[in-house]
């Protein structure tokens, strides 16, 4: 069944006269009659009956015409949304990002891009790294600010390099130290992100390299919460440097050379980005300073 046939069916229900409807549609009456017969044959029922002044839908016709109106309206909505999405000046970008970037890097990116392309809408999704990778693979997100770089067919644009530090309570025995080795906290309780998070994988690798088996007191997916728990005296934690001190903790540099992470913008390279997303990527590539 063609959308054109459905639109003709709605027009016939509105005007209730074969000749007048055909003239309004700019087709011949036989052409309109054949379209009606085609729809009735496909649905297996008569839809219109003769009336003293033309034709009128019967109960089955009323049902079909109502459904046709809904289908046509949904199709019009689809074409409108698709047109907007494919418009580089007024489309939509679906951007996922790590929770830890919510108050720092992401607002900076959005402010810069909005000044460049104010008509483009950016739909945001704030989630952990493993969820971000899933969304990129399904298409729920087109671009993502994340860590680490996904494996496989993904592009990668480094945006920010972060040093990791040891966050300790303000009364901790190590609070006056300038640098500390992770082996020195082997007996400390640790506040950390849950297993499965990219940051947990990084911290676990650093601890393993230092020969430390972590004694975990609390787990949280949010780095700001982790820093708050440390400030409350519930353990120590490895966090990005910008999180240390938010609630009164003391950040101490780590001796491990691998105690750092790179945050980057990533996207699938096996699919063509929609115009608005491609514009976002091109702008960040050309304007964002190399970290």
PDB file of C-alpha atoms in Angstrom:
ATOM      1  CA  UNK A   1       0.000   0.000   0.000  1.00  0.00           C
ATOM      2  CA  UNK A   2       1.410   3.366  -1.035  1.00  0.00           C
ATOM      3  CA  UNK A   3       1.455   6.470   1.150  1.00  0.00           C
ATOM      4  CA  UNK A   4      -0.014   8.265  -1.851  1.00  0.00           C
ATOM      5  CA  UNK A   5      -3.018   5.928  -1.794  1.00  0.00           C
ATOM      6  CA  UNK A   6      -3.518   6.658   1.911  1.00  0.00           C
ATOM      7  CA  UNK A   7      -3.385  10.409   1.308  1.00  0.00           C
ATOM      8  CA  UNK A   8      -5.934  10.060  -1.514  1.00  0.00           C
ATOM      9  CA  UNK A   9      -8.132   8.005   0.791  1.00  0.00           C
ATOM     10  CA  UNK A  10      -8.058  10.780   3.403  1.00  0.00           C
ATOM     11  CA  UNK A  11      -8.809  13.401   0.750  1.00  0.00           C
ATOM     12  CA  UNK A  12     -11.808  11.392  -0.471  1.00  0.00           C
ATOM     13  CA  UNK A  13     -13.102  11.087   3.096  1.00  0.00           C
ATOM     14  CA  UNK A  14     -12.734  14.851   3.532  1.00  0.00           C
ATOM     15  CA  UNK A  15     -14.399  15.898   0.249  1.00  0.00           C
ATOM     16  CA  UNK A  16     -16.813  12.940  -0.173  1.00  0.00           C
ATOM     17  CA  UNK A  17     -17.062  13.269  -3.942  1.00  0.00           C
ATOM     18  CA  UNK A  18     -15.019  11.280  -6.470  1.00  0.00           C
ATOM     19  CA  UNK A  19     -14.960  13.920  -9.230  1.00  0.00           C
ATOM     20  CA  UNK A  20     -14.243  16.847  -6.931  1.00  0.00           C
ATOM     21  CA  UNK A  21     -11.555  14.941  -5.037  1.00  0.00           C
ATOM     22  CA  UNK A  22      -9.851  13.835  -8.252  1.00  0.00           C
ATOM     23  CA  UNK A  23      -9.800  17.449  -9.468  1.00  0.00           C
ATOM     24  CA  UNK A  24      -8.324  18.685  -6.189  1.00  0.00           C
ATOM     25  CA  UNK A  25      -5.657  15.990  -6.326  1.00  0.00           C
ATOM     26  CA  UNK A  26      -4.911  16.727  -9.977  1.00  0.00           C
ATOM     27  CA  UNK A  27      -5.651  13.184 -11.191  1.00  0.00           C
ATOM     28  CA  UNK A  28      -8.362  11.657 -13.283  1.00  0.00           C
ATOM     29  CA  UNK A  29     -11.442  10.128 -11.668  1.00  0.00           C
ATOM     30  CA  UNK A  30     -10.573   6.634 -13.038  1.00  0.00           C
ATOM     31  CA  UNK A  31      -7.108   6.917 -11.484  1.00  0.00           C
ATOM     32  CA  UNK A  32      -8.635   7.759  -8.104  1.00  0.00           C
ATOM     33  CA  UNK A  33     -11.189   4.961  -8.468  1.00  0.00           C
ATOM     34  CA  UNK A  34      -8.431   2.443  -9.216  1.00  0.00           C
ATOM     35  CA  UNK A  35      -6.448   3.577  -6.173  1.00  0.00           C
ATOM     36  CA  UNK A  36      -9.515   3.101  -3.954  1.00  0.00           C
ATOM     37  CA  UNK A  37     -10.171  -0.328  -5.465  1.00  0.00           C
ATOM     38  CA  UNK A  38      -6.523  -1.280  -4.887  1.00  0.00           C
ATOM     39  CA  UNK A  39      -6.690  -0.356  -1.196  1.00  0.00           C
ATOM     40  CA  UNK A  40     -10.016  -2.120  -0.712  1.00  0.00           C
ATOM     41  CA  UNK A  41      -8.683  -5.262  -2.412  1.00  0.00           C
ATOM     42  CA  UNK A  42      -5.576  -5.267  -0.227  1.00  0.00           C
ATOM     43  CA  UNK A  43      -7.578  -4.809   2.971  1.00  0.00           C
ATOM     44  CA  UNK A  44     -10.315  -7.203   1.855  1.00  0.00           C
ATOM     45  CA  UNK A  45     -13.238  -4.900   2.549  1.00  0.00           C
ATOM     46  CA  UNK A  46     -15.265  -2.104   1.019  1.00  0.00           C
ATOM     47  CA  UNK A  47     -14.446   1.284   2.547  1.00  0.00           C
ATOM     48  CA  UNK A  48     -16.815   3.791   0.896  1.00  0.00           C
ATOM     49  CA  UNK A  49     -20.514   3.701   0.063  1.00  0.00           C
ATOM     50  CA  UNK A  50     -22.518   5.804  -2.345  1.00  0.00           C
ATOM     51  CA  UNK A  51     -24.349   8.740  -0.780  1.00  0.00           C
ATOM     52  CA  UNK A  52     -27.019  11.057  -2.278  1.00  0.00           C
ATOM     53  CA  UNK A  53     -24.403  13.751  -2.913  1.00  0.00           C
ATOM     54  CA  UNK A  54     -21.316  11.588  -3.517  1.00  0.00           C
ATOM     55  CA  UNK A  55     -19.587   8.949  -1.372  1.00  0.00           C
ATOM     56  CA  UNK A  56     -19.051   8.437   2.381  1.00  0.00           C
ATOM     57  CA  UNK A  57     -16.843   6.091   4.379  1.00  0.00           C
ATOM     58  CA  UNK A  58     -18.612   3.167   6.007  1.00  0.00           C
ATOM     59  CA  UNK A  59     -17.579   1.968   9.524  1.00  0.00           C
ATOM     60  CA  UNK A  60     -14.630   0.037   8.091  1.00  0.00           C
ATOM     61  CA  UNK A  61     -13.716   3.086   6.057  1.00  0.00           C
ATOM     62  CA  UNK A  62     -13.816   5.295   9.149  1.00  0.00           C
ATOM     63  CA  UNK A  63     -11.362   2.952  10.866  1.00  0.00           C
ATOM     64  CA  UNK A  64      -8.992   2.891   7.885  1.00  0.00           C
ATOM     65  CA  UNK A  65      -9.150   6.640   7.304  1.00  0.00           C
ATOM     66  CA  UNK A  66      -8.348   7.317  10.976  1.00  0.00           C
ATOM     67  CA  UNK A  67      -5.328   5.008  10.770  1.00  0.00           C
ATOM     68  CA  UNK A  68      -4.278   6.602   7.471  1.00  0.00           C
ATOM     69  CA  UNK A  69      -4.301  10.049   9.092  1.00  0.00           C
ATOM     70  CA  UNK A  70      -2.025   8.783  11.881  1.00  0.00           C
ATOM     71  CA  UNK A  71       0.373   7.126   9.444  1.00  0.00           C
ATOM     72  CA  UNK A  72       0.594  10.219   7.263  1.00  0.00           C
ATOM     73  CA  UNK A  73       1.167  12.450  10.286  1.00  0.00           C
ATOM     74  CA  UNK A  74       3.925  10.141  11.556  1.00  0.00           C
ATOM     75  CA  UNK A  75       5.552  10.097   8.118  1.00  0.00           C
ATOM     76  CA  UNK A  76       5.494  13.895   7.994  1.00  0.00           C
ATOM     77  CA  UNK A  77       7.063  14.011  11.460  1.00  0.00           C
ATOM     78  CA  UNK A  78       9.717  11.537  10.315  1.00  0.00           C
ATOM     79  CA  UNK A  79      10.660  13.573   7.256  1.00  0.00           C
ATOM     80  CA  UNK A  80      10.781  16.767   9.319  1.00  0.00           C
ATOM     81  CA  UNK A  81      13.023  15.207  11.978  1.00  0.00           C
ATOM     82  CA  UNK A  82      15.251  13.568   9.369  1.00  0.00           C
ATOM     83  CA  UNK A  83      15.605  16.826   7.483  1.00  0.00           C
ATOM     84  CA  UNK A  84      16.611  18.576  10.698  1.00  0.00           C
ATOM     85  CA  UNK A  85      19.093  15.825  11.548  1.00  0.00           C
ATOM     86  CA  UNK A  86      20.723  16.048   8.124  1.00  0.00           C
ATOM     87  CA  UNK A  87      21.009  19.838   8.303  1.00  0.00           C
ATOM     88  CA  UNK A  88      24.549  20.807   9.386  1.00  0.00           C
ATOM     89  CA  UNK A  89      23.286  24.225  10.452  1.00  0.00           C
ATOM     90  CA  UNK A  90      20.283  23.079  12.473  1.00  0.00           C
ATOM     91  CA  UNK A  91      20.596  19.350  13.048  1.00  0.00           C
ATOM     92  CA  UNK A  92      21.150  17.297  16.184  1.00  0.00           C
ATOM     93  CA  UNK A  93      24.347  15.856  17.653  1.00  0.00           C
ATOM     94  CA  UNK A  94      24.101  12.962  20.125  1.00  0.00           C
ATOM     95  CA  UNK A  95      27.056  13.290  22.513  1.00  0.00           C
ATOM     96  CA  UNK A  96      27.827  10.915  25.388  1.00  0.00           C
ATOM     97  CA  UNK A  97      30.370  11.771  28.059  1.00  0.00           C
ATOM     98  CA  UNK A  98      31.904  10.520  31.287  1.00  0.00           C
ATOM     99  CA  UNK A  99      30.397  11.648  34.579  1.00  0.00           C
ATOM    100  CA  UNK A 100      33.750  13.096  35.584  1.00  0.00           C
ATOM    101  CA  UNK A 101      33.670  15.490  32.602  1.00  0.00           C
ATOM    102  CA  UNK A 102      30.257  16.953  33.450  1.00  0.00           C
ATOM    103  CA  UNK A 103      31.469  20.137  35.141  1.00  0.00           C
ATOM    104  CA  UNK A 104      34.738  20.752  33.340  1.00  0.00           C
ATOM    105  CA  UNK A 105      35.628  19.669  29.819  1.00  0.00           C
ATOM    106  CA  UNK A 106      32.161  19.099  28.352  1.00  0.00           C
ATOM    107  CA  UNK A 107      30.794  22.562  29.203  1.00  0.00           C
ATOM    108  CA  UNK A 108      33.897  24.082  27.590  1.00  0.00           C
ATOM    109  CA  UNK A 109      33.369  22.062  24.412  1.00  0.00           C
ATOM    110  CA  UNK A 110      29.692  22.957  24.236  1.00  0.00           C
ATOM    111  CA  UNK A 111      30.277  26.653  24.837  1.00  0.00           C
ATOM    112  CA  UNK A 112      32.862  26.806  22.055  1.00  0.00           C
ATOM    113  CA  UNK A 113      30.724  24.859  19.570  1.00  0.00           C
ATOM    114  CA  UNK A 114      27.553  26.786  20.373  1.00  0.00           C
ATOM    115  CA  UNK A 115      29.317  29.999  19.493  1.00  0.00           C
ATOM    116  CA  UNK A 116      30.279  28.448  16.157  1.00  0.00           C
ATOM    117  CA  UNK A 117      26.960  26.735  15.329  1.00  0.00           C
ATOM    118  CA  UNK A 118      24.143  28.128  17.507  1.00  0.00           C
ATOM    119  CA  UNK A 119      21.442  26.392  15.462  1.00  0.00           C
ATOM    120  CA  UNK A 120      22.724  22.869  16.150  1.00  0.00           C
ATOM    121  CA  UNK A 121      21.206  21.050  19.140  1.00  0.00           C
ATOM    122  CA  UNK A 122      23.406  18.723  21.193  1.00  0.00           C
ATOM    123  CA  UNK A 123      21.604  15.909  23.003  1.00  0.00           C
ATOM    124  CA  UNK A 124      23.687  14.892  26.014  1.00  0.00           C
ATOM    125  CA  UNK A 125      24.050  11.522  27.694  1.00  0.00           C
ATOM    126  CA  UNK A 126      26.106  11.327  30.906  1.00  0.00           C
ATOM    127  CA  UNK A 127      27.193   7.756  31.702  1.00  0.00           C
ATOM    128  CA  UNK A 128      30.123   5.443  32.549  1.00  0.00           C
ATOM    129  CA  UNK A 129      32.638   4.485  29.903  1.00  0.00           C
ATOM    130  CA  UNK A 130      31.387   0.940  29.264  1.00  0.00           C
ATOM    131  CA  UNK A 131      27.876   2.253  28.629  1.00  0.00           C
ATOM    132  CA  UNK A 132      29.298   4.879  26.291  1.00  0.00           C
ATOM    133  CA  UNK A 133      30.996   2.232  24.166  1.00  0.00           C
ATOM    134  CA  UNK A 134      27.732   0.299  23.926  1.00  0.00           C
ATOM    135  CA  UNK A 135      25.878   3.445  22.831  1.00  0.00           C
ATOM    136  CA  UNK A 136      28.483   4.195  20.182  1.00  0.00           C
ATOM    137  CA  UNK A 137      28.141   0.692  18.794  1.00  0.00           C
ATOM    138  CA  UNK A 138      24.334   0.848  18.636  1.00  0.00           C
ATOM    139  CA  UNK A 139      24.235   4.410  17.320  1.00  0.00           C
ATOM    140  CA  UNK A 140      22.539   5.852  20.403  1.00  0.00           C
ATOM    141  CA  UNK A 141      25.558   8.184  20.590  1.00  0.00           C
ATOM    142  CA  UNK A 142      27.488   9.534  17.602  1.00  0.00           C
ATOM    143  CA  UNK A 143      30.352  11.142  19.506  1.00  0.00           C
ATOM    144  CA  UNK A 144      31.691  10.592  23.003  1.00  0.00           C
ATOM    145  CA  UNK A 145      34.074  12.216  25.451  1.00  0.00           C
ATOM    146  CA  UNK A 146      35.569   9.210  27.192  1.00  0.00           C
ATOM    147  CA  UNK A 147      38.535   7.201  28.428  1.00  0.00           C
ATOM    148  CA  UNK A 148      40.194   4.972  27.371  1.00  0.00           C
ATOM    149  CA  UNK A 149      40.211   4.918  23.566  1.00  0.00           C
ATOM    150  CA  UNK A 150      37.828   2.165  22.404  1.00  0.00           C
ATOM    151  CA  UNK A 151      39.323  -0.740  20.516  1.00  0.00           C
ATOM    152  CA  UNK A 152      38.285  -1.391  16.935  1.00  0.00           C
ATOM    153  CA  UNK A 153      36.871   0.970  14.315  1.00  0.00           C
ATOM    154  CA  UNK A 154      36.924   4.172  16.342  1.00  0.00           C
ATOM    155  CA  UNK A 155      38.524   7.524  15.740  1.00  0.00           C
ATOM    156  CA  UNK A 156      40.290   9.280  18.596  1.00  0.00           C
ATOM    157  CA  UNK A 157      41.042  12.934  19.240  1.00  0.00           C
ATOM    158  CA  UNK A 158      42.905  13.632  22.531  1.00  0.00           C
ATOM    159  CA  UNK A 159      41.328  16.546  24.391  1.00  0.00           C
ATOM    160  CA  UNK A 160      42.790  16.585  27.885  1.00  0.00           C
ATOM    161  CA  UNK A 161      45.624  14.850  29.731  1.00  0.00           C
ATOM    162  CA  UNK A 162      45.132  14.410  33.456  1.00  0.00           C
ATOM    163  CA  UNK A 163      47.615  13.609  36.197  1.00  0.00           C
ATOM    164  CA  UNK A 164      46.376  11.184  38.853  1.00  0.00           C
ATOM    165  CA  UNK A 165      47.059  11.868  42.512  1.00  0.00           C
ATOM    166  CA  UNK A 166      46.463  10.190  45.829  1.00  0.00           C
ATOM    167  CA  UNK A 167      43.653  11.926  47.717  1.00  0.00           C
ATOM    168  CA  UNK A 168      43.930  11.605  51.500  1.00  0.00           C
ATOM    169  CA  UNK A 169      41.931  13.094  54.413  1.00  0.00           C
ATOM    170  CA  UNK A 170      43.243  16.419  55.780  1.00  0.00           C
ATOM    171  CA  UNK A 171      44.531  14.691  58.932  1.00  0.00           C
ATOM    172  CA  UNK A 172      46.195  11.745  57.158  1.00  0.00           C
ATOM    173  CA  UNK A 173      49.759  10.725  58.019  1.00  0.00           C
ATOM    174  CA  UNK A 174      50.882  11.415  54.432  1.00  0.00           C
ATOM    175  CA  UNK A 175      49.256  14.833  54.104  1.00  0.00           C
ATOM    176  CA  UNK A 176      52.575  16.757  54.166  1.00  0.00           C
ATOM    177  CA  UNK A 177      54.233  14.630  51.494  1.00  0.00           C
ATOM    178  CA  UNK A 178      54.941  16.027  48.023  1.00  0.00           C
ATOM    179  CA  UNK A 179      55.096  12.628  46.302  1.00  0.00           C
ATOM    180  CA  UNK A 180      54.117   9.146  47.342  1.00  0.00           C
ATOM    181  CA  UNK A 181      54.496   5.617  45.965  1.00  0.00           C
ATOM    182  CA  UNK A 182      51.374   3.464  45.844  1.00  0.00           C
ATOM    183  CA  UNK A 183      53.294   0.751  47.713  1.00  0.00           C
ATOM    184  CA  UNK A 184      53.095   3.031  50.760  1.00  0.00           C
ATOM    185  CA  UNK A 185      49.310   2.658  50.985  1.00  0.00           C
ATOM    186  CA  UNK A 186      49.252  -1.150  50.928  1.00  0.00           C
ATOM    187  CA  UNK A 187      47.608  -1.227  54.356  1.00  0.00           C
ATOM    188  CA  UNK A 188      45.176   1.644  53.697  1.00  0.00           C
ATOM    189  CA  UNK A 189      41.490   1.254  52.948  1.00  0.00           C
ATOM    190  CA  UNK A 190      40.722   2.414  49.423  1.00  0.00           C
ATOM    191  CA  UNK A 191      37.674   4.170  47.973  1.00  0.00           C
ATOM    192  CA  UNK A 192      37.383   3.256  44.310  1.00  0.00           C
ATOM    193  CA  UNK A 193      35.094   2.943  41.298  1.00  0.00           C
ATOM    194  CA  UNK A 194      33.339  -0.419  40.707  1.00  0.00           C
ATOM    195  CA  UNK A 195      34.743  -3.209  38.562  1.00  0.00           C
ATOM    196  CA  UNK A 196      33.890  -2.664  34.891  1.00  0.00           C
ATOM    197  CA  UNK A 197      34.656   1.044  34.883  1.00  0.00           C
ATOM    198  CA  UNK A 198      37.593   2.212  32.776  1.00  0.00           C
ATOM    199  CA  UNK A 199      38.979   4.210  35.690  1.00  0.00           C
ATOM    200  CA  UNK A 200      38.869   1.115  37.918  1.00  0.00           C
ATOM    201  CA  UNK A 201      40.885  -0.801  35.318  1.00  0.00           C
ATOM    202  CA  UNK A 202      43.495   1.961  35.293  1.00  0.00           C
ATOM    203  CA  UNK A 203      43.774   2.139  39.089  1.00  0.00           C
ATOM    204  CA  UNK A 204      43.892  -1.655  39.423  1.00  0.00           C
ATOM    205  CA  UNK A 205      46.796  -1.745  36.950  1.00  0.00           C
ATOM    206  CA  UNK A 206      48.688   0.921  38.913  1.00  0.00           C
ATOM    207  CA  UNK A 207      48.134  -0.948  42.182  1.00  0.00           C
ATOM    208  CA  UNK A 208      49.183  -4.271  40.644  1.00  0.00           C
ATOM    209  CA  UNK A 209      52.379  -2.675  39.314  1.00  0.00           C
ATOM    210  CA  UNK A 210      53.102  -1.440  42.845  1.00  0.00           C
ATOM    211  CA  UNK A 211      52.393  -4.887  44.287  1.00  0.00           C
ATOM    212  CA  UNK A 212      49.358  -3.655  46.217  1.00  0.00           C
ATOM    213  CA  UNK A 213      46.261  -5.777  46.787  1.00  0.00           C
ATOM    214  CA  UNK A 214      43.561  -3.169  47.484  1.00  0.00           C
ATOM    215  CA  UNK A 215      41.565  -3.210  50.692  1.00  0.00           C
ATOM    216  CA  UNK A 216      38.360  -1.594  49.505  1.00  0.00           C
ATOM    217  CA  UNK A 217      36.157   0.310  51.927  1.00  0.00           C
ATOM    218  CA  UNK A 218      33.631   1.843  49.493  1.00  0.00           C
ATOM    219  CA  UNK A 219      32.884   1.846  45.772  1.00  0.00           C
ATOM    220  CA  UNK A 220      31.242   4.672  43.851  1.00  0.00           C
ATOM    221  CA  UNK A 221      30.772   5.400  40.162  1.00  0.00           C
ATOM    222  CA  UNK A 222      31.199   9.133  40.808  1.00  0.00           C
ATOM    223  CA  UNK A 223      34.693  10.534  41.340  1.00  0.00           C
ATOM    224  CA  UNK A 224      33.381  13.589  43.209  1.00  0.00           C
ATOM    225  CA  UNK A 225      31.594  11.259  45.626  1.00  0.00           C
ATOM    226  CA  UNK A 226      34.776   9.265  46.080  1.00  0.00           C
ATOM    227  CA  UNK A 227      36.650  12.451  46.992  1.00  0.00           C
ATOM    228  CA  UNK A 228      33.921  13.320  49.504  1.00  0.00           C
ATOM    229  CA  UNK A 229      34.170   9.906  51.129  1.00  0.00           C
ATOM    230  CA  UNK A 230      37.921  10.345  51.472  1.00  0.00           C
ATOM    231  CA  UNK A 231      37.398  13.785  53.043  1.00  0.00           C
ATOM    232  CA  UNK A 232      35.097  12.100  55.581  1.00  0.00           C
ATOM    233  CA  UNK A 233      37.968   9.808  56.618  1.00  0.00           C
ATOM    234  CA  UNK A 234      36.597   6.651  54.983  1.00  0.00           C
ATOM    235  CA  UNK A 235      39.759   5.758  53.098  1.00  0.00           C
ATOM    236  CA  UNK A 236      42.160   7.103  50.485  1.00  0.00           C
ATOM    237  CA  UNK A 237      41.695   7.197  46.725  1.00  0.00           C
ATOM    238  CA  UNK A 238      43.453   7.653  43.410  1.00  0.00           C
ATOM    239  CA  UNK A 239      41.668  10.442  41.537  1.00  0.00           C
ATOM    240  CA  UNK A 240      42.360  12.918  38.725  1.00  0.00           C
ATOM    241  CA  UNK A 241      44.196  15.918  40.133  1.00  0.00           C
ATOM    242  CA  UNK A 242      41.286  18.332  39.609  1.00  0.00           C
ATOM    243  CA  UNK A 243      39.103  16.330  42.025  1.00  0.00           C
ATOM    244  CA  UNK A 244      41.536  16.529  44.943  1.00  0.00           C
ATOM    245  CA  UNK A 245      40.613  19.233  47.427  1.00  0.00           C
ATOM    246  CA  UNK A 246      36.961  19.615  46.419  1.00  0.00           C
ATOM    247  CA  UNK A 247      35.779  18.624  49.914  1.00  0.00           C
ATOM    248  CA  UNK A 248      38.963  19.296  51.851  1.00  0.00           C
ATOM    249  CA  UNK A 249      41.124  16.342  50.831  1.00  0.00           C
ATOM    250  CA  UNK A 250      44.835  16.695  50.143  1.00  0.00           C
ATOM    251  CA  UNK A 251      46.180  15.603  46.751  1.00  0.00           C
ATOM    252  CA  UNK A 252      49.636  14.054  46.658  1.00  0.00           C
ATOM    253  CA  UNK A 253      51.542  13.392  43.435  1.00  0.00           C
ATOM    254  CA  UNK A 254      52.228   9.733  42.621  1.00  0.00           C
ATOM    255  CA  UNK A 255      55.683   8.477  41.687  1.00  0.00           C
ATOM    256  CA  UNK A 256      54.296   6.061  39.081  1.00  0.00           C
ATOM    257  CA  UNK A 257      54.901   7.435  35.564  1.00  0.00           C
ATOM    258  CA  UNK A 258      51.695   5.750  34.347  1.00  0.00           C
ATOM    259  CA  UNK A 259      49.568   7.680  36.856  1.00  0.00           C
ATOM    260  CA  UNK A 260      47.769   9.725  34.234  1.00  0.00           C
ATOM    261  CA  UNK A 261      44.897   9.372  31.797  1.00  0.00           C
ATOM    262  CA  UNK A 262      43.993  10.948  28.456  1.00  0.00           C
ATOM    263  CA  UNK A 263      40.416  12.025  27.809  1.00  0.00           C
ATOM    264  CA  UNK A 264      39.469  12.073  24.150  1.00  0.00           C
ATOM    265  CA  UNK A 265      36.654  12.521  21.667  1.00  0.00           C
ATOM    266  CA  UNK A 266      35.769   9.291  19.883  1.00  0.00           C
ATOM    267  CA  UNK A 267      33.434   8.187  17.098  1.00  0.00           C
ATOM    268  CA  UNK A 268      32.814   5.201  14.856  1.00  0.00           C
ATOM    269  CA  UNK A 269      34.883   5.196  11.673  1.00  0.00           C
ATOM    270  CA  UNK A 270      32.937   2.395   9.998  1.00  0.00           C
ATOM    271  CA  UNK A 271      29.856   4.659   9.685  1.00  0.00           C
ATOM    272  CA  UNK A 272      29.499   8.108   8.161  1.00  0.00           C
ATOM    273  CA  UNK A 273      28.642  10.748  10.731  1.00  0.00           C
ATOM    274  CA  UNK A 274      25.474  12.783  10.216  1.00  0.00           C
ATOM    275  CA  UNK A 275      26.252  16.324   8.964  1.00  0.00           C
ATOM    276  CA  UNK A 276      25.736  18.038  12.333  1.00  0.00           C
ATOM    277  CA  UNK A 277      27.953  15.503  14.143  1.00  0.00           C
ATOM    278  CA  UNK A 278      30.575  15.777  11.410  1.00  0.00           C
ATOM    279  CA  UNK A 279      30.505  19.564  11.838  1.00  0.00           C
ATOM    280  CA  UNK A 280      30.994  19.209  15.600  1.00  0.00           C
ATOM    281  CA  UNK A 281      33.977  16.904  15.074  1.00  0.00           C
ATOM    282  CA  UNK A 282      35.544  19.118  12.414  1.00  0.00           C
ATOM    283  CA  UNK A 283      35.187  22.184  14.643  1.00  0.00           C
ATOM    284  CA  UNK A 284      36.803  20.513  17.663  1.00  0.00           C
ATOM    285  CA  UNK A 285      39.613  19.094  15.484  1.00  0.00           C
ATOM    286  CA  UNK A 286      40.400  22.531  14.081  1.00  0.00           C
ATOM    287  CA  UNK A 287      39.887  24.680  17.178  1.00  0.00           C
ATOM    288  CA  UNK A 288      40.720  22.629  20.265  1.00  0.00           C
ATOM    289  CA  UNK A 289      44.309  22.997  21.500  1.00  0.00           C
ATOM    290  CA  UNK A 290      46.445  19.878  21.591  1.00  0.00           C
ATOM    291  CA  UNK A 291      46.721  18.688  25.208  1.00  0.00           C
TER     292      UNK A 291
END
